[in-house]
XYZ file of C-alpha atoms in Angstrom:
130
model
C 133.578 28.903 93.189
C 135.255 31.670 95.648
C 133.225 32.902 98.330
C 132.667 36.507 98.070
C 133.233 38.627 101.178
C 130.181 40.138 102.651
C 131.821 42.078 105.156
C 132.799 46.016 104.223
C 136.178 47.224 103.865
C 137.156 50.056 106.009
C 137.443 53.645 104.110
C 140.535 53.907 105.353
C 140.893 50.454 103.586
C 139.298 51.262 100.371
C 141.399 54.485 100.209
C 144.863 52.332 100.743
C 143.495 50.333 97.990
C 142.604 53.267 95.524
C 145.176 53.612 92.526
C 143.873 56.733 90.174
C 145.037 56.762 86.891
C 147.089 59.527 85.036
C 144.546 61.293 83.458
C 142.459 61.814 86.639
C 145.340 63.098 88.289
C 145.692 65.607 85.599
C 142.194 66.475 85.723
C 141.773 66.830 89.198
C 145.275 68.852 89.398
C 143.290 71.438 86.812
C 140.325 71.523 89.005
C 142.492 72.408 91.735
C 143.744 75.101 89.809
C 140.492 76.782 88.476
C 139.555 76.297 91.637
C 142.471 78.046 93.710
C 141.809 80.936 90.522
C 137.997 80.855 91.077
C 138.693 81.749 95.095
C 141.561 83.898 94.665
C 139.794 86.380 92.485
C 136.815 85.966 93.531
C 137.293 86.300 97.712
C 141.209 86.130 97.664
C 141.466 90.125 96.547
C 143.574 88.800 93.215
C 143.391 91.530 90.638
C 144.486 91.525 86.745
C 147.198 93.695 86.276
C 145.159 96.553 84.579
C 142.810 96.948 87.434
C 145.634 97.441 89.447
C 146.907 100.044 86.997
C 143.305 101.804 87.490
C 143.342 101.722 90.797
C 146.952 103.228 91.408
C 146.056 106.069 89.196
C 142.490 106.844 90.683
C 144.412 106.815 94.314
C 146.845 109.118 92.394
C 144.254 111.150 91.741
C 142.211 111.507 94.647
C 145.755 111.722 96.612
C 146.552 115.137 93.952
C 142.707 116.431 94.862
C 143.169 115.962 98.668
C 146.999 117.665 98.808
C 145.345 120.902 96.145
C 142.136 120.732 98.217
C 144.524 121.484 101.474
C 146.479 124.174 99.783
C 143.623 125.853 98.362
C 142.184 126.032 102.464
C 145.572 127.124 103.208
C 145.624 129.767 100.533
C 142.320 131.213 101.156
C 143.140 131.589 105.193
C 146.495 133.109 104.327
C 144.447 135.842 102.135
C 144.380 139.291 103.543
C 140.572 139.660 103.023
C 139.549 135.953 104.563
C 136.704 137.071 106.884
C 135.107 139.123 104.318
C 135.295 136.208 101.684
C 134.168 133.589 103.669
C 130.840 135.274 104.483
C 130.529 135.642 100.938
C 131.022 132.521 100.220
C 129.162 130.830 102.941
C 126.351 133.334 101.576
C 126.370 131.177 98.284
C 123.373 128.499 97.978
C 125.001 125.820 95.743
C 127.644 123.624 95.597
C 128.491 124.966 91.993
C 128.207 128.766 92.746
C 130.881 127.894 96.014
C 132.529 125.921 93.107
C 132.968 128.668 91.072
C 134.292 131.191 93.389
C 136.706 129.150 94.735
C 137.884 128.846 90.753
C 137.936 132.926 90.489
C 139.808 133.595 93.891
C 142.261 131.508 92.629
C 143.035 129.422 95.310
C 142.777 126.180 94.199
C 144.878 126.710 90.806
C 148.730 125.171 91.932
C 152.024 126.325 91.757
C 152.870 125.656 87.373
C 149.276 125.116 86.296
C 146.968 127.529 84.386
C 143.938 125.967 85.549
C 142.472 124.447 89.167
C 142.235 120.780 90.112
C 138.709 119.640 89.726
C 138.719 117.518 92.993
C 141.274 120.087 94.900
C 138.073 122.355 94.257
C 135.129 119.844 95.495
C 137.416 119.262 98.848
C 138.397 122.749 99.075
C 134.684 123.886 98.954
C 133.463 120.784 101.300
C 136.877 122.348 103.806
C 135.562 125.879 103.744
C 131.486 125.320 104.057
C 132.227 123.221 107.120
């Protein structure tokens, strides 16, 4: 009968030692994965390729409403009657009265459209009441 060692092996020992087999290689390569996934899109800023799609066009958007919104100011300081029109429209009590106006004076509606920017007329009105 062998005498069993009592004394412990090193981990640096026991990890020499250690021979995994194939399929917990494979299995710990796919944790890896779902794990480098898992951090990526959850911390990592990863996005699928349709959010990005949403995201360019709502910065499209908001990028149209800001250059119309800066046009429309433009427009309505360039108009011959400003000083009268802005105390009338600094005279109006809501946001969707101001709204309006700036829709009728025709400031906000750009060069080859029939109708105004819906956000060019929010930052227009937000320009002018400040």
């Amino acid at each position: 009968m062998a005498m069993q060692s009592t004394t412990k092996r090193s981990l640096s020992r026991r990890w020499e030692d250690y021979q995994p087999t194939k399929t917990m290689l494979v299995w710990a390569c796919i944790a890896a994965i779902v794990a480098t996934m898992v951090v990526g899109f959850s911390w990592g800023g990863w996005v699928t390729g349709g959010t990005s799609q949403a995201m360019a066009a709502t910065a499209g958007d908001n990028a149209r409403g800001e250059l119309a919104s800066a046009i429309c100011v433009e427009r309505f300081n360039a108009a011959p009657d400003k000083a009268a029109k802005l105390v009338e429209f600094k005279a109006l009590s809501d946001g969707y009265t101001k709204r309006q106006f700036i829709e009728a004076g025709g400031w906000a509606t750009m060069p080859g459209q029939t109708s105004p920017d819906r956000l060019g007329v929010q930052g227009c009105a937000t320009a002018l009441a400040a």
